[in-house]
Amino acid sequence: MDAQTFEDVARKNAARMPAALRPKTIAAMRNFIESTTDYPARLSTSLDLIEIGEAGLDGVIKDAIAAISGSDLRNLGLHYIQPALEYLRKTDPAWVSEWVAIQIAERVLYYHEHWLPFVTTISDGLVEKFLQRLETEDFKHASCEGITAVIVAHADAKLAARIFAKVRELRHKMEAETSQRHEFEWQVMRQLATVFRCLPGDVVAAGVLSSVTGGDPLDLKVAADLLSRVARPDVDWLLIADDELKVGFRAYLKSSVDLVLQQDDFNGEEKAHLASAIAQVGKPEDMADMVTLIRADIERMRRGRAARMAGDNGPLGHGGYMSYAFWHIAAVMHLDSAGAEHVLIALLREPEYLSEAAAAMVRDCMPKTKPTLNQTFRHDLMWAAREGCVPSASDDQRRRRFADALNSGIKRLQEHDQDGKPVAGLKELATALAAIDGRSSAATVLDVIAIPGQWDHATCLSAAERLLMAGIVLPATTAFALVDSFLERTEKWMQDSDKYLLPRILALCPIVDDPAAGIAKLRDALSTRRLWGYSLREIVTALGESRSDAAVDLLYELASAPQTFNAGIN
């Protein structure tokens, strides 16, 4: 065969070529590498040579990798780039480390968790370059995930202090120039905060403690903001392994409670951030500090609302309507979920915290399952509960105390009935009670959700579903009243949230105490509000799970209607 044909055969079958032809095969492959401008092919041929025992290909592989475009690098990643890097790091780990770090930072290589093991060292200059980009570029419409991953992988206390100082500098500038919007500064702060919240706990603690001065309000504001994680579902909680660091950190935060109470903090952000920070490093005995912050937050809201009613349109008046109840309750539960009981019960008396306190009580009483994409209500658990197959509560005494507190709260609010209209928070308490003590307190819950309301259908639905999960057979009158009220409110216009809510409300009808009447009601409703395709999934499921013969006819009607398989709600 001619030379070109031999070269093609050799490249594709290097490992299978006869030993007698090995020198000629190697020569042909090296000739191809030197002559081709196809860098992916040059790389793959080099790897084939390595596989058959050839050496001295470091430079060839580096040149090929450097010349391959970003999209090709991603496509070749696991098959060619990774083997090439594994080969190179045996002889030049520093080059591999820096090259991979840059590719991750530039988002050339995705899935940084896979590639970061190749980054064994990173120069101070490269870290500085990445940090400067975060400090000087707006990544609002671009991802800085890669840069963040590389910086975090090799961060130390010095770097944490550096980020803290920059954020403090920006915050100081913004507070000194209140007439400007500072959109760029806000974006840079968000970028740096993202990096900071990804740093290891010990690095964070050491960096902050080396940067703050006790009694400095701005230091505290910046520190608490950067450390606040308890109510952020997208950020891991702060974990400090070094006991000495943890003690020092806790002492700094606890000593700052009085300081934060002296600040205006009209919207409550500073108190919430400090509570969140303390919760992560505190001890159960720090609950007193959490309560102090909560009481101050309640007073802040009341003072702000009073000022707004008096005509104050400034920070004080506007801040009164900003609630951080969720943050404070999350902090309390994180600090000591068992010891939080008395705090939650006490907060049922505070309108500003009532709903969040009640929701926190429910946390351990709901089934430990998540709704799937096609199933928002677990009919299997409902039927199990009706048949008495309900696991006992892990702490029945605590559950009983919560139920008593919720019942008392409901009675107290009912005494303040406003012309037959539900008092704010009443239905939220009933919803929590349905989850905690649905079987024994069903009558109370049903009475509350029967009170007419215009914008509380989601809350009433949640209470009804929780009663069903407790094994209560929902009265048809309750479900029908909810359906009628919802249809009346949305007669002229449906928001997107209503389109999500409607199928769930209608899905109650087949599983009431009179399934035949419920299914007739459902058929009636569907004649006025046509649901098609995907929007019918919950209703079809409910019909199938109703165990009622009456469901068969309606299922047949839906299956026979051509429009059923179109999308949307009319």
Coordinates of C-alpha atoms in Angstrom, one line a residue:
M1 CA 0.0 0.0 0.0
D2 CA 1.1 3.6 -0.5
A3 CA 2.4 5.8 2.3
Q4 CA -0.8 7.7 2.8
T5 CA -2.9 4.6 3.1
F6 CA -0.4 3.0 5.5
E7 CA -0.5 6.2 7.6
D8 CA -4.3 6.1 7.8
V9 CA -4.3 2.5 8.8
A10 CA -1.5 3.0 11.3
R11 CA -3.3 5.9 13.0
K12 CA -6.5 4.1 13.4
N13 CA -5.0 0.7 14.5
A14 CA -1.7 1.7 16.2
A15 CA -2.1 -0.8 19.1
R16 CA -2.9 -3.7 16.7
M17 CA -0.1 -3.2 14.2
P18 CA 2.4 -6.1 14.1
A19 CA 5.7 -5.6 16.1
A20 CA 7.7 -5.7 12.9
L21 CA 5.9 -2.6 11.7
R22 CA 6.0 -0.7 15.0
P23 CA 8.9 1.7 14.0
K24 CA 7.2 2.4 10.7
T25 CA 3.8 3.0 12.5
I26 CA 5.4 5.4 14.9
A27 CA 7.1 7.3 12.2
A28 CA 3.9 7.6 10.2
M29 CA 2.0 8.8 13.3
R30 CA 4.6 11.4 14.1
N31 CA 4.6 12.6 10.5
F32 CA 0.9 13.0 10.7
I33 CA 1.2 15.0 13.9
E34 CA 3.8 17.4 12.4
S35 CA 1.8 17.9 9.2
T36 CA -1.8 18.2 10.3
T37 CA -3.6 21.4 11.4
D38 CA -6.4 19.3 12.8
Y39 CA -5.6 19.8 16.5
P40 CA -8.1 17.4 17.9
A41 CA -6.7 14.7 15.6
R42 CA -3.2 15.7 16.6
L43 CA -4.1 15.2 20.2
S44 CA -5.8 11.9 19.8
T45 CA -2.8 10.6 17.7
S46 CA -0.4 11.7 20.4
L47 CA -2.5 9.8 23.0
D48 CA -2.4 6.7 20.8
L49 CA 1.4 7.0 20.7
I50 CA 1.6 7.3 24.4
E51 CA -0.6 4.2 24.7
I52 CA 1.9 2.1 22.7
G53 CA 4.8 3.4 24.9
E54 CA 6.1 6.5 23.2
A55 CA 7.5 9.3 25.3
G56 CA 8.5 12.9 24.8
L57 CA 5.1 14.1 23.7
D58 CA 4.5 16.7 26.4
G59 CA 5.0 19.7 24.1
V60 CA 2.9 18.3 21.3
I61 CA 0.0 17.7 23.7
K62 CA 0.3 21.1 25.3
D63 CA 0.3 22.8 21.9
A64 CA -2.6 20.8 20.7
I65 CA -4.7 21.5 23.8
A66 CA -3.9 25.2 23.7
A67 CA -5.0 25.4 20.0
I68 CA -8.3 23.6 20.4
S69 CA -11.4 25.8 20.6
G70 CA -13.6 26.0 23.7
S71 CA -16.5 24.1 22.2
D72 CA -14.2 21.3 21.0
L73 CA -12.5 21.2 24.4
R74 CA -16.0 20.6 26.0
N75 CA -16.8 17.9 23.4
L76 CA -13.5 16.1 23.8
G77 CA -13.4 16.6 27.5
L78 CA -13.7 13.1 29.0
H79 CA -12.3 11.1 26.1
Y80 CA -9.2 13.1 25.2
I81 CA -8.7 16.2 27.4
Q82 CA -8.8 14.2 30.6
P83 CA -6.3 11.5 29.5
A84 CA -4.0 14.2 28.2
L85 CA -4.1 16.1 31.5
E86 CA -3.5 12.9 33.5
Y87 CA -0.4 12.3 31.3
L88 CA 0.9 15.9 31.6
R89 CA 0.5 16.2 35.4
K90 CA 3.0 13.4 35.9
T91 CA 5.7 15.6 34.4
D92 CA 4.4 19.2 34.7
P93 CA 1.6 19.5 37.3
A94 CA 2.1 23.2 37.6
W95 CA 1.2 23.8 33.9
V96 CA -1.8 21.5 34.2
S97 CA -3.0 23.2 37.3
E98 CA -2.9 26.7 35.8
W99 CA -4.3 25.7 32.5
V100 CA -7.3 23.9 34.1
A101 CA -7.9 26.7 36.5
I102 CA -8.1 29.2 33.6
Q103 CA -10.4 27.0 31.6
I104 CA -12.7 26.5 34.6
A105 CA -12.7 30.3 35.3
E106 CA -13.5 31.1 31.7
R107 CA -16.3 28.5 31.6
V108 CA -14.6 26.6 28.9
L109 CA -14.7 23.4 31.0
Y110 CA -18.1 22.9 32.6
Y111 CA -18.8 20.9 35.8
H112 CA -15.9 22.3 37.8
E113 CA -16.3 19.6 40.4
H114 CA -14.9 17.1 37.9
W115 CA -11.9 19.2 36.8
L116 CA -10.9 20.9 40.1
P117 CA -8.8 17.9 41.2
F118 CA -6.3 18.8 38.5
V119 CA -5.9 22.2 40.1
T120 CA -3.3 21.4 42.8
T121 CA -1.8 24.8 43.1
I122 CA -2.7 28.3 41.9
S123 CA -0.5 31.3 41.9
D124 CA -1.3 34.4 43.9
G125 CA -1.1 36.3 40.6
L126 CA -3.9 34.2 39.0
V127 CA -6.1 34.5 42.1
E128 CA -5.5 38.2 42.1
K129 CA -6.5 38.4 38.4
F130 CA -9.7 36.5 39.0
L131 CA -10.6 38.6 42.0
Q132 CA -9.9 41.8 40.1
R133 CA -12.3 40.6 37.4
L134 CA -15.1 40.1 40.0
E135 CA -14.3 43.6 41.4
T136 CA -14.3 45.4 38.1
E137 CA -16.7 43.5 35.8
D138 CA -20.4 43.2 35.8
F139 CA -21.4 39.5 35.6
K140 CA -25.1 40.1 35.8
H141 CA -25.6 38.5 32.3
A142 CA -22.7 36.1 32.5
S143 CA -21.8 33.3 34.9
C144 CA -19.0 33.7 37.4
E145 CA -19.4 30.2 38.7
G146 CA -16.1 29.0 37.3
I147 CA -14.1 31.9 38.7
T148 CA -15.8 31.4 42.1
A149 CA -15.0 27.7 42.1
V150 CA -11.3 28.2 41.4
I151 CA -10.9 31.0 44.0
V152 CA -12.7 29.0 46.7
A153 CA -10.7 25.8 46.0
H154 CA -7.5 27.5 47.1
A155 CA -8.8 30.2 49.5
D156 CA -7.2 31.2 52.8
A157 CA -8.0 33.6 55.6
K158 CA -6.0 36.3 53.9
L159 CA -8.2 36.1 50.8
A160 CA -11.4 36.1 53.0
A161 CA -10.1 39.3 54.7
R162 CA -9.4 40.8 51.3
I163 CA -13.0 40.1 50.1
F164 CA -14.4 41.5 53.4
A165 CA -12.4 44.7 53.0
K166 CA -13.6 45.2 49.4
V167 CA -17.2 44.7 50.3
R168 CA -16.8 47.0 53.3
E169 CA -15.3 49.6 51.0
L170 CA -18.2 49.4 48.6
R171 CA -20.8 49.5 51.3
H172 CA -19.2 52.6 52.8
K173 CA -19.2 54.3 49.5
M174 CA -22.9 53.5 48.9
E175 CA -23.9 54.8 52.3
A176 CA -21.9 58.0 51.8
E177 CA -23.6 58.7 48.4
T178 CA -27.2 57.9 49.1
S179 CA -28.4 60.0 46.2
Q180 CA -26.9 57.6 43.6
R181 CA -28.3 54.2 42.7
H182 CA -24.9 52.3 42.7
E183 CA -26.2 49.5 40.4
F184 CA -22.6 48.5 39.5
E185 CA -21.5 48.5 43.2
W186 CA -24.5 46.4 44.2
Q187 CA -23.6 43.8 41.4
V188 CA -19.9 43.7 42.5
M189 CA -21.0 43.2 46.1
R190 CA -23.2 40.3 45.1
Q191 CA -20.4 38.7 43.1
L192 CA -18.0 39.0 46.0
A193 CA -20.6 37.8 48.5
T194 CA -21.2 34.7 46.4
V195 CA -17.5 33.8 46.6
F196 CA -17.4 34.6 50.3
R197 CA -20.4 32.4 51.1
C198 CA -18.7 29.5 49.3
L199 CA -15.5 29.7 51.5
P200 CA -14.8 27.0 54.1
G201 CA -16.1 28.0 57.6
D202 CA -12.7 28.2 59.3
V203 CA -11.4 30.4 56.5
V204 CA -14.4 32.7 56.9
A205 CA -14.1 32.9 60.6
A206 CA -10.4 33.7 60.6
G207 CA -10.8 36.2 57.8
V208 CA -13.6 38.1 59.5
L209 CA -12.1 38.1 63.0
S210 CA -8.9 39.5 61.5
S211 CA -10.9 42.3 59.8
V212 CA -13.6 43.5 62.2
T213 CA -13.3 46.0 65.1
G214 CA -15.7 45.5 68.0
G215 CA -18.3 48.3 68.2
D216 CA -18.0 49.3 64.5
P217 CA -21.5 49.4 63.0
L218 CA -20.3 49.1 59.4
D219 CA -18.1 46.1 60.2
L220 CA -21.0 44.4 61.8
K221 CA -23.4 45.2 59.0
V222 CA -20.9 43.7 56.4
A223 CA -20.0 40.7 58.5
A224 CA -23.6 39.8 59.4
D225 CA -24.7 40.1 55.8
L226 CA -21.9 37.9 54.5
L227 CA -22.5 35.3 57.2
S228 CA -26.3 35.2 57.0
R229 CA -27.1 31.8 55.5
V230 CA -29.8 30.1 57.5
A231 CA -32.7 31.4 55.4
R232 CA -30.8 31.1 52.1
P233 CA -31.7 27.7 50.5
D234 CA -29.0 28.0 47.9
V235 CA -26.1 28.4 50.4
D236 CA -24.6 25.8 52.7
W237 CA -24.6 26.6 56.4
L238 CA -21.5 27.9 58.1
L239 CA -19.5 25.1 59.7
I240 CA -16.4 26.0 61.8
A241 CA -14.3 23.0 62.9
D242 CA -11.7 24.9 64.9
D243 CA -13.1 25.3 68.4
E244 CA -11.0 28.4 69.2
L245 CA -12.2 30.1 66.1
K246 CA -15.8 29.2 66.8
V247 CA -15.6 30.5 70.4
G248 CA -14.1 33.8 69.2
F249 CA -16.6 34.1 66.4
R250 CA -19.6 33.5 68.7
A251 CA -18.3 36.0 71.2
Y252 CA -18.0 38.7 68.5
L253 CA -21.5 38.1 67.3
K254 CA -23.1 37.9 70.7
S255 CA -21.4 41.1 71.8
S256 CA -22.9 42.8 68.7
V257 CA -26.5 42.3 69.7
D258 CA -26.7 45.6 71.6
L259 CA -24.9 47.4 68.8
V260 CA -27.4 46.3 66.2
L261 CA -30.3 47.3 68.4
Q262 CA -28.9 50.8 68.5
Q263 CA -29.0 51.1 64.6
D264 CA -31.9 52.5 62.7
D265 CA -32.3 49.4 60.7
F266 CA -35.7 50.5 59.4
N267 CA -36.3 47.4 57.2
G268 CA -35.0 44.9 59.8
E269 CA -32.3 43.5 57.6
E270 CA -29.4 43.9 60.0
K271 CA -31.2 42.2 62.9
A272 CA -32.2 39.3 60.7
H273 CA -28.7 38.8 59.4
L274 CA -27.2 38.9 62.9
A275 CA -29.7 36.3 64.1
S276 CA -28.9 34.1 61.2
A277 CA -25.2 34.4 61.9
I278 CA -25.5 33.6 65.6
A279 CA -27.7 30.6 64.8
Q280 CA -24.9 28.9 63.0
V281 CA -22.2 29.2 65.7
G282 CA -24.4 29.6 68.8
K283 CA -25.4 27.4 71.6
P284 CA -29.0 26.6 72.9
E285 CA -28.5 29.2 75.7
D286 CA -28.2 31.9 73.0
M287 CA -31.9 31.6 72.4
A288 CA -32.4 34.7 74.7
D289 CA -30.4 36.7 72.1
M290 CA -32.7 35.4 69.4
V291 CA -35.8 36.4 71.3
T292 CA -34.3 39.9 72.0
L293 CA -33.8 40.4 68.2
I294 CA -37.2 39.1 67.4
R295 CA -38.9 41.4 69.9
A296 CA -36.9 44.4 68.5
D297 CA -38.0 43.4 65.1
I298 CA -41.7 43.3 66.0
E299 CA -41.3 46.7 67.6
R300 CA -39.6 48.0 64.4
M301 CA -42.5 46.9 62.3
R302 CA -45.1 48.4 64.5
R303 CA -43.3 51.7 64.8
G304 CA -42.9 51.8 61.0
R305 CA -46.5 51.1 60.3
A306 CA -47.6 53.7 62.8
A307 CA -45.3 56.2 61.1
R308 CA -46.6 55.4 57.7
M309 CA -50.2 55.9 58.9
A310 CA -49.1 59.3 60.2
G311 CA -47.9 60.2 56.7
D312 CA -44.2 59.1 56.9
N313 CA -43.1 58.1 53.4
G314 CA -39.4 57.7 54.3
P315 CA -37.3 54.7 55.3
L316 CA -39.1 54.4 58.7
G317 CA -42.6 54.3 57.2
H318 CA -41.7 52.0 54.3
G319 CA -39.6 49.7 56.5
G320 CA -42.6 48.8 58.7
Y321 CA -44.0 46.7 55.9
M322 CA -40.8 44.7 55.4
S323 CA -41.0 41.3 57.2
Y324 CA -38.0 39.2 58.2
A325 CA -40.1 36.8 60.3
F326 CA -39.1 33.9 58.1
W327 CA -35.4 34.6 58.7
H328 CA -35.8 34.9 62.4
I329 CA -37.9 31.8 62.8
A330 CA -35.4 29.9 60.6
A331 CA -32.6 31.1 62.8
V332 CA -34.4 30.0 66.0
M333 CA -35.1 26.5 64.5
H334 CA -31.5 26.1 63.4
L335 CA -30.1 27.2 66.7
D336 CA -32.1 24.7 68.8
S337 CA -35.2 23.1 67.1
A338 CA -36.1 21.3 70.3
G339 CA -35.7 24.3 72.5
A340 CA -37.6 26.6 70.1
E341 CA -41.0 25.3 71.3
H342 CA -41.7 28.0 73.9
V343 CA -40.5 30.7 71.5
L344 CA -42.9 29.5 68.7
I345 CA -45.8 29.2 71.1
A346 CA -45.2 32.7 72.4
L347 CA -45.0 34.2 68.9
L348 CA -48.5 32.9 68.1
R349 CA -49.7 36.0 69.9
E350 CA -47.8 38.3 67.7
P351 CA -49.6 39.1 64.4
E352 CA -46.3 39.9 62.7
Y353 CA -44.9 36.4 63.4
L354 CA -48.0 34.3 63.8
S355 CA -47.9 32.7 60.3
E356 CA -44.2 31.8 60.3
A357 CA -44.3 30.4 63.9
A358 CA -47.3 28.2 63.0
A359 CA -45.5 27.0 59.8
A360 CA -42.4 26.1 61.8
M361 CA -44.5 24.0 64.2
V362 CA -45.6 21.9 61.3
R363 CA -42.1 21.1 60.1
D364 CA -41.9 17.7 61.8
C365 CA -45.5 16.7 61.3
M366 CA -45.7 16.5 57.6
P367 CA -44.8 13.4 55.6
K368 CA -41.2 13.3 54.7
T369 CA -41.9 13.1 50.9
K370 CA -41.7 15.6 48.1
P371 CA -44.4 15.9 45.5
T372 CA -43.3 14.6 42.1
L373 CA -43.5 16.5 38.8
N374 CA -46.9 14.9 38.0
Q375 CA -48.3 14.5 41.5
T376 CA -48.8 17.3 44.0
F377 CA -51.1 15.3 46.4
R378 CA -50.3 11.9 47.7
H379 CA -53.5 9.9 47.5
D380 CA -51.7 6.8 48.6
L381 CA -50.9 8.4 52.0
M382 CA -54.5 9.7 52.2
W383 CA -56.0 6.2 51.8
A384 CA -53.4 4.8 54.3
A385 CA -54.5 7.4 56.8
R386 CA -58.1 6.6 56.3
E387 CA -57.3 2.9 56.9
G388 CA -55.5 3.8 60.2
C389 CA -52.0 3.2 58.9
V390 CA -50.5 6.5 60.1
P391 CA -47.1 6.4 61.9
S392 CA -47.3 7.9 65.4
A393 CA -45.6 11.2 66.0
S394 CA -42.0 11.1 67.1
D395 CA -42.8 13.4 70.0
D396 CA -46.5 13.2 70.7
Q397 CA -46.3 15.4 73.8
R398 CA -44.8 18.2 71.9
R399 CA -47.3 17.8 69.1
R400 CA -50.1 18.0 71.7
R401 CA -48.7 21.2 73.2
F402 CA -48.5 22.7 69.7
A403 CA -52.1 21.7 69.0
D404 CA -53.3 23.2 72.3
A405 CA -51.4 26.4 71.5
L406 CA -52.9 26.6 68.0
N407 CA -56.4 25.9 69.2
S408 CA -56.0 28.6 71.8
G409 CA -54.7 31.0 69.2
I410 CA -57.7 30.3 66.9
K411 CA -60.2 30.9 69.7
R412 CA -58.4 34.1 70.6
L413 CA -58.6 35.4 67.0
Q414 CA -62.2 34.3 66.7
E415 CA -63.1 36.6 69.6
H416 CA -61.8 39.4 67.4
D417 CA -64.1 38.5 64.5
Q418 CA -64.6 41.4 62.1
D419 CA -68.2 41.2 60.8
G420 CA -67.8 37.6 59.7
K421 CA -64.5 38.2 57.9
P422 CA -61.5 36.1 59.0
V423 CA -59.0 37.9 61.2
A424 CA -55.5 38.0 59.7
G425 CA -53.7 34.8 60.5
L426 CA -56.7 32.8 61.5
K427 CA -56.7 30.5 58.5
E428 CA -52.9 30.1 58.7
L429 CA -53.3 28.7 62.2
A430 CA -56.0 26.4 61.1
T431 CA -53.8 25.1 58.3
A432 CA -51.0 24.4 60.8
L433 CA -53.5 22.7 63.1
A434 CA -54.7 20.5 60.3
A435 CA -51.2 19.1 59.9
I436 CA -50.4 18.7 63.6
D437 CA -53.8 17.5 64.9
G438 CA -56.0 16.9 61.9
R439 CA -58.0 14.0 63.4
S440 CA -58.8 15.5 66.7
S441 CA -59.2 19.1 65.5
A442 CA -61.0 18.6 62.2
A443 CA -64.1 20.4 63.3
T444 CA -62.2 23.5 64.3
V445 CA -60.3 23.5 61.0
L446 CA -63.4 23.0 58.9
D447 CA -65.2 25.8 60.8
V448 CA -62.3 28.2 60.1
I449 CA -61.9 27.5 56.4
A450 CA -65.7 27.8 55.9
I451 CA -65.4 31.5 56.8
P452 CA -65.8 33.4 53.5
G453 CA -62.7 35.0 52.1
Q454 CA -61.7 36.3 48.7
W455 CA -57.9 35.8 48.4
D456 CA -57.3 32.9 50.7
H457 CA -58.2 29.9 48.5
A458 CA -54.6 28.6 48.5
T459 CA -54.6 28.6 52.3
C460 CA -58.0 26.9 52.5
L461 CA -56.9 24.3 50.0
S462 CA -53.7 23.6 51.9
A463 CA -55.8 23.1 55.1
A464 CA -58.2 20.7 53.3
E465 CA -55.4 18.7 51.8
R466 CA -53.8 18.3 55.2
L467 CA -57.0 17.1 56.7
L468 CA -57.2 14.5 54.0
M469 CA -53.6 13.4 54.7
A470 CA -54.7 12.9 58.3
G471 CA -57.4 10.5 57.3
I472 CA -60.3 12.9 57.5
V473 CA -63.1 12.4 54.9
L474 CA -63.7 15.9 53.6
P475 CA -67.3 17.0 53.7
A476 CA -68.7 17.7 50.2
T477 CA -70.1 21.1 51.5
T478 CA -66.6 22.2 52.4
A479 CA -65.1 21.3 49.0
F480 CA -68.1 22.7 47.1
A481 CA -68.0 26.1 48.9
L482 CA -64.3 26.4 48.1
V483 CA -65.0 25.6 44.4
D484 CA -67.9 28.0 44.1
S485 CA -65.9 30.8 45.9
F486 CA -62.9 30.3 43.6
L487 CA -65.0 30.2 40.4
E488 CA -66.8 33.4 41.4
R489 CA -63.6 35.3 42.1
T490 CA -62.0 34.2 38.9
E491 CA -65.1 34.5 36.7
K492 CA -63.7 37.5 34.7
W493 CA -60.0 37.0 35.0
M494 CA -57.5 34.3 36.1
Q495 CA -53.9 35.0 37.1
D496 CA -51.2 32.4 36.4
S497 CA -51.3 31.4 40.0
D498 CA -55.1 30.8 39.7
K499 CA -54.5 28.5 36.7
Y500 CA -52.3 26.4 38.9
L501 CA -54.7 26.5 41.8
L502 CA -57.9 25.6 39.9
P503 CA -57.1 22.0 39.1
R504 CA -56.0 21.3 42.7
I505 CA -59.2 22.7 44.1
L506 CA -61.3 20.7 41.6
A507 CA -59.4 17.6 42.5
L508 CA -60.9 17.7 45.9
C509 CA -64.4 16.9 44.5
P510 CA -63.9 13.2 43.8
I511 CA -62.6 12.4 47.2
V512 CA -65.2 14.0 49.5
D513 CA -67.7 12.1 51.7
D514 CA -70.1 11.8 48.8
P515 CA -67.9 10.9 45.7
A516 CA -70.9 10.7 43.3
A517 CA -72.0 14.2 44.2
G518 CA -68.5 15.4 44.1
I519 CA -67.9 14.1 40.6
A520 CA -71.2 15.7 39.5
K521 CA -69.9 19.0 40.9
L522 CA -66.6 18.5 39.0
R523 CA -68.4 17.8 35.8
D524 CA -70.5 20.9 36.3
A525 CA -67.3 23.0 36.9
L526 CA -65.6 21.6 33.9
S527 CA -68.5 22.7 31.7
T528 CA -67.8 26.3 32.6
R529 CA -64.1 26.2 33.0
R530 CA -62.6 24.0 30.3
L531 CA -59.3 22.4 31.3
W532 CA -57.3 20.6 28.6
G533 CA -54.2 18.5 28.4
Y534 CA -51.6 18.9 31.1
S535 CA -53.9 20.9 33.3
L536 CA -56.1 17.9 33.7
R537 CA -53.5 15.6 35.2
E538 CA -54.4 16.2 38.9
I539 CA -58.1 15.9 38.2
V540 CA -57.7 12.7 36.2
T541 CA -55.5 11.3 39.0
A542 CA -58.1 12.2 41.7
L543 CA -60.8 10.5 39.7
G544 CA -58.8 7.4 39.4
E545 CA -57.9 7.5 43.1
S546 CA -61.5 8.1 44.2
R547 CA -62.4 4.4 44.1
S548 CA -65.9 5.5 42.9
D549 CA -67.8 3.9 40.0
A550 CA -69.1 7.4 39.2
A551 CA -65.6 8.4 38.1
V552 CA -65.5 6.0 35.1
D553 CA -68.1 7.9 33.1
L554 CA -66.3 11.2 33.5
L555 CA -63.0 9.7 32.7
Y556 CA -64.5 8.3 29.6
E557 CA -66.0 11.6 28.6
L558 CA -62.6 13.3 29.1
A559 CA -60.8 10.7 27.1
S560 CA -63.4 10.9 24.3
A561 CA -63.1 14.7 23.9
P562 CA -60.5 15.6 21.3
Q563 CA -59.8 18.9 23.1
T564 CA -58.7 17.0 26.1
F565 CA -55.3 16.5 24.6
N566 CA -54.7 20.2 23.8
A567 CA -52.9 22.4 26.3
G568 CA -54.2 25.2 28.4
I569 CA -57.1 26.5 30.5
N570 CA -60.1 28.3 29.0

